[in-house]
Coordinates of C-alpha atoms and ligand atoms in Angstrom, one line a residue:
M1 CA 77.1 66.6 97.9
T2 CA 77.8 70.2 97.3
A3 CA 76.3 73.5 98.3
A4 CA 77.2 76.9 97.1
L5 CA 79.2 78.9 99.7
R6 CA 78.1 82.6 99.8
P7 CA 79.9 85.0 102.0
P8 CA 77.8 87.4 104.0
C9 CA 79.4 90.3 102.2
A10 CA 77.8 91.4 99.0
S11 CA 80.7 90.4 96.7
G12 CA 80.0 88.4 93.7
M13 CA 83.5 86.9 94.0
F14 CA 82.5 83.6 95.4
H15 CA 79.6 82.6 93.2
N16 CA 81.4 79.6 91.7
I17 CA 82.9 78.3 94.9
E18 CA 81.3 75.1 96.1
C19 CA 81.8 73.1 99.2
G20 CA 81.3 69.5 100.3
P21 CA 81.8 67.3 103.3
P22 CA 82.3 69.0 106.6
V23 CA 85.8 69.6 108.1
T24 CA 86.8 66.6 110.2
S25 CA 88.1 67.2 113.6
P26 CA 90.9 67.3 114.6
S27 CA 92.4 68.4 111.3
P28 CA 96.1 68.8 110.9
P29 CA 97.3 72.5 111.0
T30 CA 98.7 72.3 107.5
E31 CA 97.2 70.1 104.9
N32 CA 96.3 70.1 101.3
L33 CA 92.6 70.8 101.4
G34 CA 90.1 72.1 98.9
F35 CA 86.9 73.9 99.1
P36 CA 85.1 70.6 99.6
M37 CA 86.2 70.8 103.2
L38 CA 84.3 74.0 103.7
R39 CA 80.8 72.7 103.8
G40 CA 78.8 74.3 106.6
A41 CA 81.4 77.0 107.3
N42 CA 80.4 80.6 107.4
V43 CA 82.7 83.0 105.7
A44 CA 83.1 85.8 108.1
G45 CA 85.5 87.8 106.0
F46 CA 88.1 87.6 103.4
Y47 CA 90.9 89.4 101.7
S48 CA 92.5 89.0 98.5
S49 CA 95.6 90.2 96.6
R50 CA 96.4 89.7 93.0
R51 CA 97.8 86.3 93.7
S52 CA 96.0 84.9 96.6
L53 CA 92.7 84.7 98.5
V54 CA 92.3 84.2 102.3
L55 CA 89.0 83.3 103.8
H56 CA 88.1 83.5 107.4
C57 CA 85.7 80.8 108.1
G58 CA 84.1 79.5 111.2
R59 CA 81.0 78.0 112.9
S60 CA 80.2 80.0 115.9
D61 CA 83.0 79.5 118.3
S62 CA 86.2 79.9 116.4
L63 CA 87.3 81.4 113.1
K64 CA 89.7 79.5 110.9
R65 CA 91.9 81.2 108.4
I66 CA 92.0 79.4 105.1
K67 CA 94.3 80.5 102.4
V68 CA 93.5 79.5 98.8
K69 CA 95.8 80.0 96.0
E70 CA 94.6 81.7 92.9
N71 CA 93.9 79.9 89.7
T72 CA 93.8 81.8 86.4
G73 CA 90.9 83.9 85.2
N74 CA 88.3 85.7 87.3
W75 CA 87.6 82.8 89.6
F76 CA 89.6 81.7 92.6
K77 CA 89.8 77.9 92.3
P78 CA 90.8 75.8 95.2
I79 CA 94.1 74.2 94.3
K80 CA 95.5 74.2 97.8
A81 CA 94.3 75.5 101.1
I82 CA 95.8 75.7 104.6
V83 CA 93.4 75.3 107.5
D84 CA 94.6 76.9 110.7
S85 CA 93.4 74.8 113.5
D86 CA 96.6 75.5 115.4
S87 CA 96.8 78.6 117.7
S88 CA 100.6 78.8 117.0
W89 CA 99.7 80.0 113.4
T90 CA 101.5 83.2 112.8
E91 CA 101.6 85.6 109.9
E92 CA 105.3 84.8 109.3
R93 CA 104.5 81.1 109.3
G94 CA 101.7 81.6 106.8
A95 CA 103.9 83.7 104.6
A96 CA 106.7 81.1 104.8
L97 CA 104.2 78.4 103.7
S98 CA 102.7 80.4 100.9
G99 CA 105.6 82.6 99.8
T100 CA 103.4 85.6 100.0
N101 CA 102.9 88.1 102.8
L102 CA 99.6 87.6 104.6
R103 CA 97.9 90.4 106.4
Q104 CA 96.3 89.5 109.7
M105 CA 92.7 90.1 110.9
S106 CA 92.5 91.5 114.4
N107 CA 90.1 92.1 117.2
V108 CA 90.7 95.6 118.6
G109 CA 88.5 96.7 121.5
K110 CA 84.9 96.0 120.5
S111 CA 85.8 95.7 116.8
T112 CA 86.2 92.1 115.6
N113 CA 87.7 90.8 112.4
I114 CA 89.2 94.0 111.2
L115 CA 92.0 94.3 108.7
W116 CA 94.6 97.1 108.4
H117 CA 94.5 98.4 104.9
A118 CA 97.8 99.9 103.9
C119 CA 98.3 102.4 101.1
P120 CA 101.5 102.6 99.0
I121 CA 101.7 106.4 99.7
Q122 CA 103.3 106.6 103.1
K123 CA 104.0 109.3 105.7
Q124 CA 107.5 109.8 104.2
D125 CA 106.0 110.5 100.8
R126 CA 103.7 113.1 102.2
E127 CA 106.5 114.7 104.2
Q128 CA 108.6 114.9 101.0
L129 CA 105.8 116.7 99.3
L130 CA 105.4 119.1 102.2
Q131 CA 109.1 119.5 103.0
Q132 CA 108.5 119.0 106.7
K133 CA 108.1 116.2 109.2
G134 CA 104.7 115.4 110.7
C135 CA 104.7 115.7 114.5
V136 CA 102.5 116.6 117.4
I137 CA 103.3 119.7 119.5
W138 CA 101.4 119.0 122.7
L139 CA 100.7 122.2 124.7
T140 CA 99.7 121.6 128.3
G141 CA 99.0 123.9 131.1
L142 CA 96.3 125.5 133.3
S143 CA 93.3 127.4 131.9
G144 CA 94.6 130.9 131.1
S145 CA 98.2 129.8 130.9
G146 CA 98.4 130.9 127.3
K147 CA 98.0 127.6 125.3
S148 CA 95.6 129.0 122.7
T149 CA 97.6 132.2 122.2
I150 CA 100.9 130.4 121.8
A151 CA 99.3 127.8 119.5
C152 CA 98.1 130.6 117.2
A153 CA 101.4 132.4 117.3
L154 CA 103.2 129.2 116.5
S155 CA 100.8 128.3 113.7
R156 CA 101.1 131.9 112.2
S157 CA 104.9 131.8 112.3
L158 CA 105.2 128.3 110.8
H159 CA 102.6 129.2 108.1
S160 CA 104.7 132.3 107.1
R161 CA 107.7 129.9 106.6
G162 CA 105.6 127.7 104.3
K163 CA 104.9 125.0 106.9
L164 CA 101.5 123.2 107.2
T165 CA 100.1 123.2 110.7
Y166 CA 96.7 122.5 112.3
I167 CA 95.6 123.4 115.8
L168 CA 93.4 121.0 117.8
D169 CA 92.0 123.2 120.6
G170 CA 90.2 121.7 123.5
D171 CA 87.5 124.3 123.6
N172 CA 86.9 124.0 119.9
L173 CA 86.8 120.2 119.8
R174 CA 84.3 120.2 122.7
H175 CA 81.9 122.0 120.2
G176 CA 81.9 118.9 118.0
L177 CA 83.8 115.7 118.3
N178 CA 83.8 115.8 122.1
Q179 CA 80.5 117.5 122.8
D180 CA 79.4 114.4 124.7
L181 CA 82.2 114.7 127.3
S182 CA 82.1 116.6 130.6
F183 CA 85.0 117.6 132.9
K184 CA 84.8 114.5 135.0
A185 CA 88.1 112.7 135.3
E186 CA 87.1 109.9 132.9
D187 CA 85.7 112.2 130.4
R188 CA 88.8 114.4 130.4
S189 CA 90.8 111.2 129.8
E190 CA 88.5 110.2 126.9
N191 CA 88.8 113.8 125.5
I192 CA 92.6 113.5 125.6
R193 CA 92.6 110.0 124.1
R194 CA 90.4 111.0 121.2
I195 CA 92.4 114.1 120.5
G196 CA 95.7 112.1 120.8
E197 CA 94.3 109.7 118.1
V198 CA 93.3 112.6 115.8
A199 CA 96.7 114.3 116.3
K200 CA 98.4 111.1 115.4
L201 CA 96.5 111.0 112.1
F202 CA 97.5 114.6 111.4
A203 CA 101.1 113.8 112.1
D204 CA 100.9 110.8 109.8
A205 CA 99.5 113.1 107.1
G206 CA 102.8 115.0 107.5
V207 CA 101.2 118.0 109.3
I208 CA 102.7 119.8 112.3
C209 CA 99.8 119.3 114.6
I210 CA 99.5 121.7 117.6
T211 CA 97.2 120.6 120.4
S212 CA 96.0 123.1 123.0
L213 CA 94.4 121.2 125.9
I214 CA 94.7 121.5 129.7
S215 CA 95.4 117.7 129.6
P216 CA 95.8 117.7 133.4
Y217 CA 96.7 114.0 133.9
R218 CA 100.2 112.8 133.2
K219 CA 99.1 109.2 132.3
D220 CA 96.8 110.5 129.6
R221 CA 99.5 112.6 128.0
D222 CA 101.9 109.7 128.3
A223 CA 99.4 107.5 126.6
C224 CA 99.2 110.0 123.7
R225 CA 103.0 110.1 123.5
A226 CA 103.1 106.3 123.2
L227 CA 100.8 106.5 120.1
L228 CA 103.5 108.3 118.1
P229 CA 106.9 107.3 116.8
K230 CA 109.8 108.3 119.1
G231 CA 110.5 112.0 118.9
D232 CA 107.3 112.9 117.1
F233 CA 105.4 113.9 120.3
I234 CA 106.8 117.2 121.6
E235 CA 105.4 118.0 125.0
V236 CA 105.4 121.7 125.8
F237 CA 104.5 122.7 129.4
I238 CA 103.3 126.3 129.7
D239 CA 104.4 126.9 133.2
A240 CA 102.2 129.7 134.4
P241 CA 101.4 129.6 138.1
L242 CA 97.8 129.5 139.2
H243 CA 97.9 133.1 140.6
V244 CA 99.0 134.4 137.2
C245 CA 96.3 132.5 135.3
E246 CA 93.7 133.5 137.9
A247 CA 94.7 137.1 137.6
R248 CA 94.2 136.9 133.8
D249 CA 90.9 135.0 134.0
P250 CA 90.0 136.0 130.5
K251 CA 86.7 134.1 130.5
G252 CA 85.8 134.8 134.1
L253 CA 85.8 131.0 134.9
Y254 CA 88.2 131.2 137.9
K255 CA 85.9 133.7 139.5
L256 CA 82.9 131.4 139.0
A257 CA 85.0 128.4 140.3
R258 CA 86.0 130.3 143.4
A259 CA 82.4 131.2 144.0
G260 CA 81.5 127.5 143.8
K261 CA 79.5 128.0 140.6
I262 CA 81.7 125.8 138.5
K263 CA 82.6 122.5 140.2
G264 CA 85.8 120.5 139.4
F265 CA 87.7 123.4 137.9
T266 CA 91.4 122.6 137.1
G267 CA 93.7 124.2 139.6
I268 CA 90.9 125.1 142.0
D269 CA 89.1 121.9 143.0
D270 CA 90.5 119.6 140.3
P271 CA 94.2 118.5 139.9
Y272 CA 96.8 119.5 137.4
E273 CA 99.8 117.2 137.2
P274 CA 102.8 119.1 135.6
P275 CA 105.1 117.0 133.4
C276 CA 108.0 115.3 135.1
S277 CA 110.1 115.5 131.9
C278 CA 109.0 117.1 128.7
E279 CA 110.7 118.5 125.7
I280 CA 110.1 122.2 126.3
V281 CA 109.1 124.3 129.2
L282 CA 107.8 127.8 128.6
Q283 CA 108.1 129.8 131.8
Q284 CA 105.6 132.5 132.5
K285 CA 106.9 133.7 135.9
G286 CA 107.6 137.1 137.2
S287 CA 108.6 140.1 135.1
D288 CA 110.6 137.9 132.7
C289 CA 107.5 136.6 131.0
K290 CA 108.1 136.4 127.3
S291 CA 105.6 137.4 124.6
P292 CA 103.6 134.7 122.9
S293 CA 105.6 135.1 119.7
D294 CA 108.9 134.8 121.5
M295 CA 107.6 131.6 123.1
A296 CA 106.6 130.4 119.7
E297 CA 110.1 131.0 118.4
I298 CA 111.5 128.8 121.2
V299 CA 109.3 126.0 119.9
I300 CA 110.3 126.7 116.3
S301 CA 114.0 126.5 117.1
Y302 CA 113.4 123.1 118.7
L303 CA 111.7 122.0 115.5
E304 CA 114.5 123.3 113.4
E305 CA 117.2 121.7 115.5
N306 CA 115.5 118.4 115.4
G307 CA 114.9 118.3 111.7
Y308 CA 111.1 118.8 111.7
L309 CA 111.2 121.8 109.3
G310 CA 112.6 119.8 106.4
A311 CA 111.9 116.5 104.8
Ligands
LIG401 N1 85.8 122.4 135.0 C1 86.7 122.9 134.1 N2 88.0 122.7 134.3 C2 88.8 123.2 133.3 N3 88.4 123.9 132.2 C3 87.1 124.1 132.1 C4 86.2 123.6 133.0 N4 84.9 124.0 132.6 C5 85.1 124.6 131.5 N5 86.4 124.7 131.1 C6 86.8 125.4 129.9 O1 87.2 124.3 129.1 C7 88.5 124.4 128.6 C8 89.4 123.2 128.8 O2 89.0 122.2 127.9 P1 90.0 121.0 127.7 O3 89.4 120.1 126.7 O4 91.4 121.5 127.3 O5 90.2 120.3 129.1 S1 90.8 118.9 129.5 O6 92.1 118.8 128.8 O7 89.9 117.9 129.1 O8 91.0 118.9 130.9 C9 89.2 125.6 129.3 O9 89.8 126.3 128.3 P2 91.2 127.0 128.4 O10 91.0 128.2 129.3 O11 91.5 127.4 127.0 O12 92.2 126.0 128.9 C10 88.0 126.3 130.0 O13 87.7 127.4 129.3
LIG402 N1 103.1 135.0 127.0 C1 102.1 135.7 127.4 N2 102.3 136.8 128.1 C2 101.3 137.5 128.6 N3 100.0 137.2 128.5 C3 99.7 136.1 127.8 C4 100.7 135.3 127.3 N4 100.1 134.2 126.7 C5 98.8 134.4 126.8 N5 98.5 135.6 127.5 C6 97.2 136.1 127.9 O1 96.7 135.1 128.8 C7 95.3 135.0 128.6 C8 94.9 133.5 128.5 O2 95.5 133.0 127.3 P1 94.9 131.8 126.5 O3 95.7 131.6 125.3 O4 93.5 132.0 126.3 O5 95.1 130.7 127.6 P2 94.6 129.2 127.6 O6 94.3 128.8 126.2 O7 95.7 128.4 128.2 O8 93.4 129.2 128.4 C9 94.9 135.8 127.4 O9 94.3 137.0 127.8 C10 96.2 136.1 126.7 O10 96.3 137.3 126.0

């Protein structure tokens, strides 16, 4: 007895696939099986390459990965299948059995059965095109320390050298992507996490991404560092003491915070954790305070020395 198996996705690919008796349990992890064994199974997802087709099938409790080799023509005909009823199944094992590289479905956070889709054009190809290395320059410091000013000076100077940059500024991103977030600790963390992920994409695009965020918590900055390949996260601490920032107070926010009109303001009644070890410290202390463009040059010489301004 046969019944047509239709995957929930709207692909016409499986129209000619038929299935028969149910899978008997327990089934051996590796066995020659055909589509007749698929009766009653739901196809939750699939992926295919030129040479092979992999179905993810399951009743409700567990998904099984079933690899089917391709026949000729437009249809995938079941000449051999591997049912994975064994939790020790690995991608390497599958590849060894089939002679092809399988890609693995994952569950990430609340996303289930997702597949990484790779593109043949990689970071290195884009870097070659741009003649630079993608990285993240993470500016951290108190409000009024000079993050935005230095970010702009850096971007301007790199741009004039023909380097592609993009600034992710905390204030600006709170106008859009992060407008749902407040300044509570967990929202600041989420703000940093999202911007870290966006910065990672920019770096992967080959861009020199400059972030300008207070990013007051060490663990959040470290989590962003961990997203990137070693060396590509360049943490720059703008070391301007509170009294300097407060004296500048360009937006009048310190004054409001001191008056109790803004609650949880960084440096006043909310913490700032300076980096323990970071790539660059820009000191803004005493009469020796350098101009924003001098500070940008310090960062640029770091990039030069570490090979980020060439491919
Ligand atoms: N409570 C409180 N604490 C600190 N800062 C505050 C607050 N409320 C508003 N602002 C303004 O928001 C800017 C900081 O946003 P960020 O996204 O960089 O902050 S954080 O990294 O999530 O802590 C920050 O901008 P900068 O002065 O450029 O740092 C402030 O102008
Ligand atoms: N290196 C510097 N020397 C003197 N003043 C600076 C320097 N960097 C920034 N400033 C001034 O400090 C104020 C705050 O700078 P801003 O870039 O807005 O800080 P942040 O983005 O950290 O809040 C601005 O008025 C700016 O002109």
